[in-house]
Tab-separated table of C-alpha atoms and ligand atoms in Angstrom:
chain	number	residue	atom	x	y	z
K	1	UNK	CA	129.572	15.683	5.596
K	2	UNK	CA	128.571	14.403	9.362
K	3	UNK	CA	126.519	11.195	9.049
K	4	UNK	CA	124.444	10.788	11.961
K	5	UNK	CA	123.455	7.023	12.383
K	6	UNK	CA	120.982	5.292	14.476
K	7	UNK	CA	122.051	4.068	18.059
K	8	UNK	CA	121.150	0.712	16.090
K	9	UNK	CA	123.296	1.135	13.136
K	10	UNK	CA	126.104	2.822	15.630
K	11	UNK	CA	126.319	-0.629	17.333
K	12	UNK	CA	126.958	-2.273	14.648
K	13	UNK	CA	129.319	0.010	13.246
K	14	UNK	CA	131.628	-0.079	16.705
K	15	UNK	CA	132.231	-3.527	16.046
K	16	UNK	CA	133.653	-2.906	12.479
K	17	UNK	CA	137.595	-2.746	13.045
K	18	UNK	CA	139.157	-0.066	11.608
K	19	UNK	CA	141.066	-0.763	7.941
K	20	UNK	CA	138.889	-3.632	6.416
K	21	UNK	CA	137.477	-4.183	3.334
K	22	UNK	CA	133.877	-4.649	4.403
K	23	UNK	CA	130.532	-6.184	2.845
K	24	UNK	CA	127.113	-4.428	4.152
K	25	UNK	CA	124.650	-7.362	2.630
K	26	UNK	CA	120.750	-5.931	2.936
K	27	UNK	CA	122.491	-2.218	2.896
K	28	UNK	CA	118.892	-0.494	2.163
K	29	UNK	CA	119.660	3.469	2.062
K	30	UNK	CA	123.632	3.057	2.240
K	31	UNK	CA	123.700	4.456	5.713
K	32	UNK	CA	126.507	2.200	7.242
K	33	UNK	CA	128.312	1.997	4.011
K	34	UNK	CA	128.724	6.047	3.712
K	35	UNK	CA	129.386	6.326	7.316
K	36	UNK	CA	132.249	3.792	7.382
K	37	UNK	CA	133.926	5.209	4.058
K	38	UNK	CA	133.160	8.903	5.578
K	39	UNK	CA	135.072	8.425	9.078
K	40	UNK	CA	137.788	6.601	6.839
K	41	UNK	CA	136.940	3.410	8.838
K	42	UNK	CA	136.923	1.176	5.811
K	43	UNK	CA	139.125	1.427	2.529
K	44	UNK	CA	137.199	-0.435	0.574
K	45	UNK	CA	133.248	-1.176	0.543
K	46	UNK	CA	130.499	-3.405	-1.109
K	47	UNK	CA	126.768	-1.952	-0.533
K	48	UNK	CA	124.709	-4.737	-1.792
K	49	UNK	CA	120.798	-5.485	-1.774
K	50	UNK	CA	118.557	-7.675	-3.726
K	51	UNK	CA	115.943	-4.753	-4.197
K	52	UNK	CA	116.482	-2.483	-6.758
K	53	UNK	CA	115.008	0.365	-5.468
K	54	UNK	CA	116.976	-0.051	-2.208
K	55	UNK	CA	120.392	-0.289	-4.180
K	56	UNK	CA	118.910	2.924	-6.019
K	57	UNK	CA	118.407	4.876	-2.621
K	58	UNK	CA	122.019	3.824	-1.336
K	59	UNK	CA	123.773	4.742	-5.528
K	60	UNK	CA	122.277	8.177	-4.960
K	61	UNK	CA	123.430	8.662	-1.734
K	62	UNK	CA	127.297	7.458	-2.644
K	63	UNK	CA	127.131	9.545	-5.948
K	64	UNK	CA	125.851	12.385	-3.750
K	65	UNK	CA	128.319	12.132	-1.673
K	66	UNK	CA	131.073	10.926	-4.221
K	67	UNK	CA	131.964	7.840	-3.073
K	68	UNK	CA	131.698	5.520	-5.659
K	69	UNK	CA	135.863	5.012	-5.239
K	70	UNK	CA	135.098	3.455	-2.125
K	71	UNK	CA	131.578	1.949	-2.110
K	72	UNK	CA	130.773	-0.694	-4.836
K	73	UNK	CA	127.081	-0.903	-4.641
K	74	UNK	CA	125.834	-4.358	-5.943
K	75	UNK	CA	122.534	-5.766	-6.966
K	76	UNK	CA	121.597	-9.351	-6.112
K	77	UNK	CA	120.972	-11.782	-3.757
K	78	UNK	CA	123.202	-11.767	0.047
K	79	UNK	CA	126.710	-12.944	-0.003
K	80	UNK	CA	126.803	-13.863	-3.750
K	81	UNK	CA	128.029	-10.221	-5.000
K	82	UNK	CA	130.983	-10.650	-3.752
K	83	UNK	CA	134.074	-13.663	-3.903
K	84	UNK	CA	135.343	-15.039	-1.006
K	85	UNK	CA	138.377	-12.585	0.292
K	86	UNK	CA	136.800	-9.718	-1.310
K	87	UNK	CA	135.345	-8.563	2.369
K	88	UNK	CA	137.042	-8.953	5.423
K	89	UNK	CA	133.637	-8.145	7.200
K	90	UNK	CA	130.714	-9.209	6.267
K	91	UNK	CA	127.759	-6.671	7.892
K	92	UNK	CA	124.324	-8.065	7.790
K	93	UNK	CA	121.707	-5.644	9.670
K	94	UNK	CA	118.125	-5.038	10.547
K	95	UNK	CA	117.190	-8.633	9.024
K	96	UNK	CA	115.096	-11.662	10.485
K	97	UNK	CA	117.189	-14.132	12.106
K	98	UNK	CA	116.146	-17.374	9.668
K	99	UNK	CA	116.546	-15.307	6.925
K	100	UNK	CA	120.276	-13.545	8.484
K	101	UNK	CA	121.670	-17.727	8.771
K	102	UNK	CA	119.709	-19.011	5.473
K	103	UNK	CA	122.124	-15.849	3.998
K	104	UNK	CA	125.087	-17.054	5.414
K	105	UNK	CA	124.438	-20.601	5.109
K	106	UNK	CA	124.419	-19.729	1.393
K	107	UNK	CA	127.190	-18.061	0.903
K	108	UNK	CA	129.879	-19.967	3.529
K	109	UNK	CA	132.603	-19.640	1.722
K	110	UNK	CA	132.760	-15.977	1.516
K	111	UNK	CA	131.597	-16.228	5.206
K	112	UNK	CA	134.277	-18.261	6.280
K	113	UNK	CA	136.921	-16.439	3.813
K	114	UNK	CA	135.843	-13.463	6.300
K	115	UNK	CA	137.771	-12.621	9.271
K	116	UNK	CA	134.706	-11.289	11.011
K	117	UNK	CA	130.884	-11.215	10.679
K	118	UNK	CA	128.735	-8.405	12.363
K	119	UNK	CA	124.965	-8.953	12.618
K	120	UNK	CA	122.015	-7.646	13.540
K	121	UNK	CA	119.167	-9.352	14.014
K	122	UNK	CA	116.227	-8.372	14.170
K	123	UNK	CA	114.381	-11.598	15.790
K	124	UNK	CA	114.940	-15.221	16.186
K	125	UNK	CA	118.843	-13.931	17.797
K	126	UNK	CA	118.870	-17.626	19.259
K	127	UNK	CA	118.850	-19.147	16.215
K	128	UNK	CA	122.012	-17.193	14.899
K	129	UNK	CA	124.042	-17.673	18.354
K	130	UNK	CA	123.324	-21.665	17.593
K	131	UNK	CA	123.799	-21.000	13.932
K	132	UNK	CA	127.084	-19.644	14.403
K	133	UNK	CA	128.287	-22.552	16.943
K	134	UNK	CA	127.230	-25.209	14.445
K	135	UNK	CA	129.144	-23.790	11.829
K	136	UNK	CA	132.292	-22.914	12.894
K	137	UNK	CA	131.738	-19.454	14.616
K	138	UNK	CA	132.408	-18.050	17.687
K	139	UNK	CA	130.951	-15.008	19.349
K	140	UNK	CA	133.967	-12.028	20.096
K	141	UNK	CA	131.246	-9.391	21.268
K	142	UNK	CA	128.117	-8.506	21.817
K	143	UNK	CA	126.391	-5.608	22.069
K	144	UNK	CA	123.082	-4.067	23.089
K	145	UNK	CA	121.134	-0.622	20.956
K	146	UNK	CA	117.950	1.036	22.177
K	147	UNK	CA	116.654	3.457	19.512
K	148	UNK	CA	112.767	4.458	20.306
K	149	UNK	CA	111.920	1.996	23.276
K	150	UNK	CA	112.909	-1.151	20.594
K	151	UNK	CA	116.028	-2.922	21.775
K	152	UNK	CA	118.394	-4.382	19.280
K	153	UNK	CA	121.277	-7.352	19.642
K	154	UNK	CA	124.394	-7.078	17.728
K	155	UNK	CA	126.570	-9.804	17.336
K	156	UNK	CA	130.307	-9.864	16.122
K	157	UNK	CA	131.711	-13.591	15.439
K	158	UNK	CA	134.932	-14.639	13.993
K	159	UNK	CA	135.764	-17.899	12.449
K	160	UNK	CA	136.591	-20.633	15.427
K	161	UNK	CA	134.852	-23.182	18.143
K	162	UNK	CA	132.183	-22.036	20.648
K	163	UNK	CA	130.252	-24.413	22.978
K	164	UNK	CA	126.242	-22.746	23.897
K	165	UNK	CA	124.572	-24.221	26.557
K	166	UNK	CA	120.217	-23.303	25.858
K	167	UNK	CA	120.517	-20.143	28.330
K	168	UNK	CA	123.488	-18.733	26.364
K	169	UNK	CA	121.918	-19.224	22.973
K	170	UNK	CA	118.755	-17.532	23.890
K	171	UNK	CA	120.008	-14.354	26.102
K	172	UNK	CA	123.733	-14.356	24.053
K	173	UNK	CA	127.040	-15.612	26.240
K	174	UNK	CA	128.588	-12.618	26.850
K	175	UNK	CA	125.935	-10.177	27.692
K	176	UNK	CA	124.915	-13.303	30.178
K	177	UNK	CA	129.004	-12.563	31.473
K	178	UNK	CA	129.689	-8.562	30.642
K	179	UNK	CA	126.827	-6.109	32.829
K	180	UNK	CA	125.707	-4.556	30.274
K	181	UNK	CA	124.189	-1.225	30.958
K	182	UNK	CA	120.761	-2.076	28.221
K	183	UNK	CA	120.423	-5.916	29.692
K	184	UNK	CA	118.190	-5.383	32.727
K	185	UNK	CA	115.976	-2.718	30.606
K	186	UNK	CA	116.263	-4.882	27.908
K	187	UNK	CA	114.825	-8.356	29.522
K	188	UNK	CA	112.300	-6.113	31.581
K	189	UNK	CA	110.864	-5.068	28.028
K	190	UNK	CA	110.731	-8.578	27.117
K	191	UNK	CA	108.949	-10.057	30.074
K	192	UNK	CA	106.854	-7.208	29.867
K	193	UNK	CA	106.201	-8.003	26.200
K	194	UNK	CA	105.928	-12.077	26.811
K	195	UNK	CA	103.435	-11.381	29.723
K	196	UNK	CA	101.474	-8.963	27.617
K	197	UNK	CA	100.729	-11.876	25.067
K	198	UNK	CA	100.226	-14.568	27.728
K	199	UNK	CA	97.577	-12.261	28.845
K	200	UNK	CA	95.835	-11.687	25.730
K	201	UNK	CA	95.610	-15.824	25.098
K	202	UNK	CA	93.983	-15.918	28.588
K	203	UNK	CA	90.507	-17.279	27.097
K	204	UNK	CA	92.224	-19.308	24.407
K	205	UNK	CA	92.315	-23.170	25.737
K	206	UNK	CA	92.711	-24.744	22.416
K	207	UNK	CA	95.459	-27.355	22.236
K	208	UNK	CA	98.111	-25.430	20.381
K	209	UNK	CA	97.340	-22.644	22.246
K	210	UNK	CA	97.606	-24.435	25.589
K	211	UNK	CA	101.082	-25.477	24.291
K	212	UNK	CA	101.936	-21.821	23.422
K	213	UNK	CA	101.252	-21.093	26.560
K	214	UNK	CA	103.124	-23.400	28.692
K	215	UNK	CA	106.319	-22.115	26.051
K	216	UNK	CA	105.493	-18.425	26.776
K	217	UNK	CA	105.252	-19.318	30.837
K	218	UNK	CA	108.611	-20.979	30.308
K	219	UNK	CA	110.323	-18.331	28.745
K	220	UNK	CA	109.084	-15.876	31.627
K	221	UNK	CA	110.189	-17.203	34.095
K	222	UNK	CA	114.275	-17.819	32.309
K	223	UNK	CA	113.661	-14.107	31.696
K	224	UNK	CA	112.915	-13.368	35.364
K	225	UNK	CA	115.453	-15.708	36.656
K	226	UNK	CA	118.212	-13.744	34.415
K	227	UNK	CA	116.896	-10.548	35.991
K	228	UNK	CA	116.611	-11.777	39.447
K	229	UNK	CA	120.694	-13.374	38.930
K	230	UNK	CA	121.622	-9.595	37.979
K	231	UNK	CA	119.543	-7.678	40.947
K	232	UNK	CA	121.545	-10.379	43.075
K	233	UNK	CA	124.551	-9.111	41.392
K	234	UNK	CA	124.114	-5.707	41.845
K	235	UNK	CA	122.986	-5.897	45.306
K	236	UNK	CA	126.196	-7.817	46.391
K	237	UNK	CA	128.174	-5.118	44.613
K	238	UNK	CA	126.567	-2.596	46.472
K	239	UNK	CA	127.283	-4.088	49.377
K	240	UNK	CA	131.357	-4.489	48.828
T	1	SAM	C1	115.085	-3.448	6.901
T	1	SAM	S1	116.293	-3.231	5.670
T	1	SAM	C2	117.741	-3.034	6.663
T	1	SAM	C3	118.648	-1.998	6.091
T	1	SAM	C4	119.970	-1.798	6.809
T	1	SAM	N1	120.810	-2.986	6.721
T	1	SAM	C5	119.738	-1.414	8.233
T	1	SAM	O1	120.019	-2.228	9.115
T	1	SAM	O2	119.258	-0.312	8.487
T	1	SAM	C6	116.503	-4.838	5.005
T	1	SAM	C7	117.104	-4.799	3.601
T	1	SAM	O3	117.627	-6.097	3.325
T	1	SAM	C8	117.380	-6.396	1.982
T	1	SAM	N2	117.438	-7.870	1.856
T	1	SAM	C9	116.625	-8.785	2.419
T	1	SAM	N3	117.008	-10.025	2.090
T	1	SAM	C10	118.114	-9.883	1.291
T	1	SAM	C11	118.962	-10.813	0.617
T	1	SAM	N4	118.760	-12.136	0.680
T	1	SAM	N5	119.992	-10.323	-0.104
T	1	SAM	C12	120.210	-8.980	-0.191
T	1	SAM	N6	119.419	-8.064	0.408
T	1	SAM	C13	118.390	-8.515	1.145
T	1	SAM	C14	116.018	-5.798	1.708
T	1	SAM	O4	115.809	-5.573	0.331
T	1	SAM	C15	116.094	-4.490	2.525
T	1	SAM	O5	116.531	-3.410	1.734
């Protein structure tokens, strides 16, 4: 059976090295799980969510497909279904931010027992780059999804040091470095977005929203300065 995934879930799934035992943490419908075990990518899988009727979507779907040889699927709470060594990568996808580093923060030592974590974010990415640099974590790749005019960040880190400086943490250090085809689209759609809600607070002048305002300006104009720095790019390029 073909398994047709999500440009999203396809991202994340590219930065999965081949022959691991993997953990997909939050796994929902079993999507990545089947797909990994399908394309013989992994050996050996744990589908786990804290939701029961989640974990009963992705059980049908690897009895379906009779799987359950390959995909353990686990009730209960993030990294706790599973001991440390038992994944080599631990998958966590489609997730808030606070809630993706309150996870790992959780369960470190099957983090750190892990020879590579793959995320997914689905806001607050910042606070998982500096997450990950405060904890022992550097970033090996990142990557960039577009699936229905919503961009997504995917983020592979392996155990080791990593310095961020503000502008790395908050646009990611090595789509900052690599030209990524999705980056200028990608911040366009976010200053787009930022000035949208600047707009709307236009007639608000209370104090917090003053102060939300000046942040919002702020974060404009380091999203226009990132795009500007990569029109300079390409225009030099063009020019060679
Ligand atoms: C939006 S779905 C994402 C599904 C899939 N990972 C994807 O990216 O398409 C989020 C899933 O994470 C699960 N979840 C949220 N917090 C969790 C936690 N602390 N432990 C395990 N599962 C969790 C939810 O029950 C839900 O099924």
């Amino acid at each position: 059976m073909r398994i047709k995934l999500s440009n999203r879930l396809q991202a994340v799934a590219r930065q999965i090295p081949a022959g691991l035992k993997v953990a997909d943490i939050g796994t929902d419908h079993g999507y990545l799980p089947v797909f990994l075990a399908v394309n013989d990518i992994s050996p050996q899988i744990i589908a786990s969510d804290r939701g029961k009727r989640p974990l009963a979507q992705a059980e049908e779907l690897v009895g379906l497909l009779s799987l359950e040889n390959q995909i353990s699927c686990r009730l209960g709470d993030g990294l706790s279904v599973f001991a440390p060594g038992e994944a080599e990568v631990v998958c966590i996808a489609g997730i808030g931010g606070m809630a993706m580093t309150e996870m790992i923060a959780a369960g470190m030592a099957q983090a750190r027992a892990a020879k590579r974590l793959v995320l997914q974010p689905q806001r607050n990415v910042a606070a998982v780059r500096r997450f990950l640099a405060d904890n022992g974590f550097r970033i090996v790749a990142e990557d960039l999804a577009e699936d229905d005019g919503f961009y997504y960040e995917v983020i592979a880190a392996e155990p080791g040091e990593m310095q961020l400086s503000d502008l790395e943490a908050e646009f990611g250090p090595l789509l900052l470095a690599s030209g990524h085809p999705l980056f200028r689209d990608f911040l366009s759609l976010r200053e787009r977005d930022l000035t949208r809600l600047l707009e709307a607070m236009a007639g608000n002048n209370s104090e917090e929203s003053c102060r939300r305002k000046e942040q919002l300006e702020a974060e404009i104009s380091r999203v226009a300065k990132v795009i500007a720095a990569i029109d300079a790019k390409a225009a030099k390029g063009g020019e060679a």
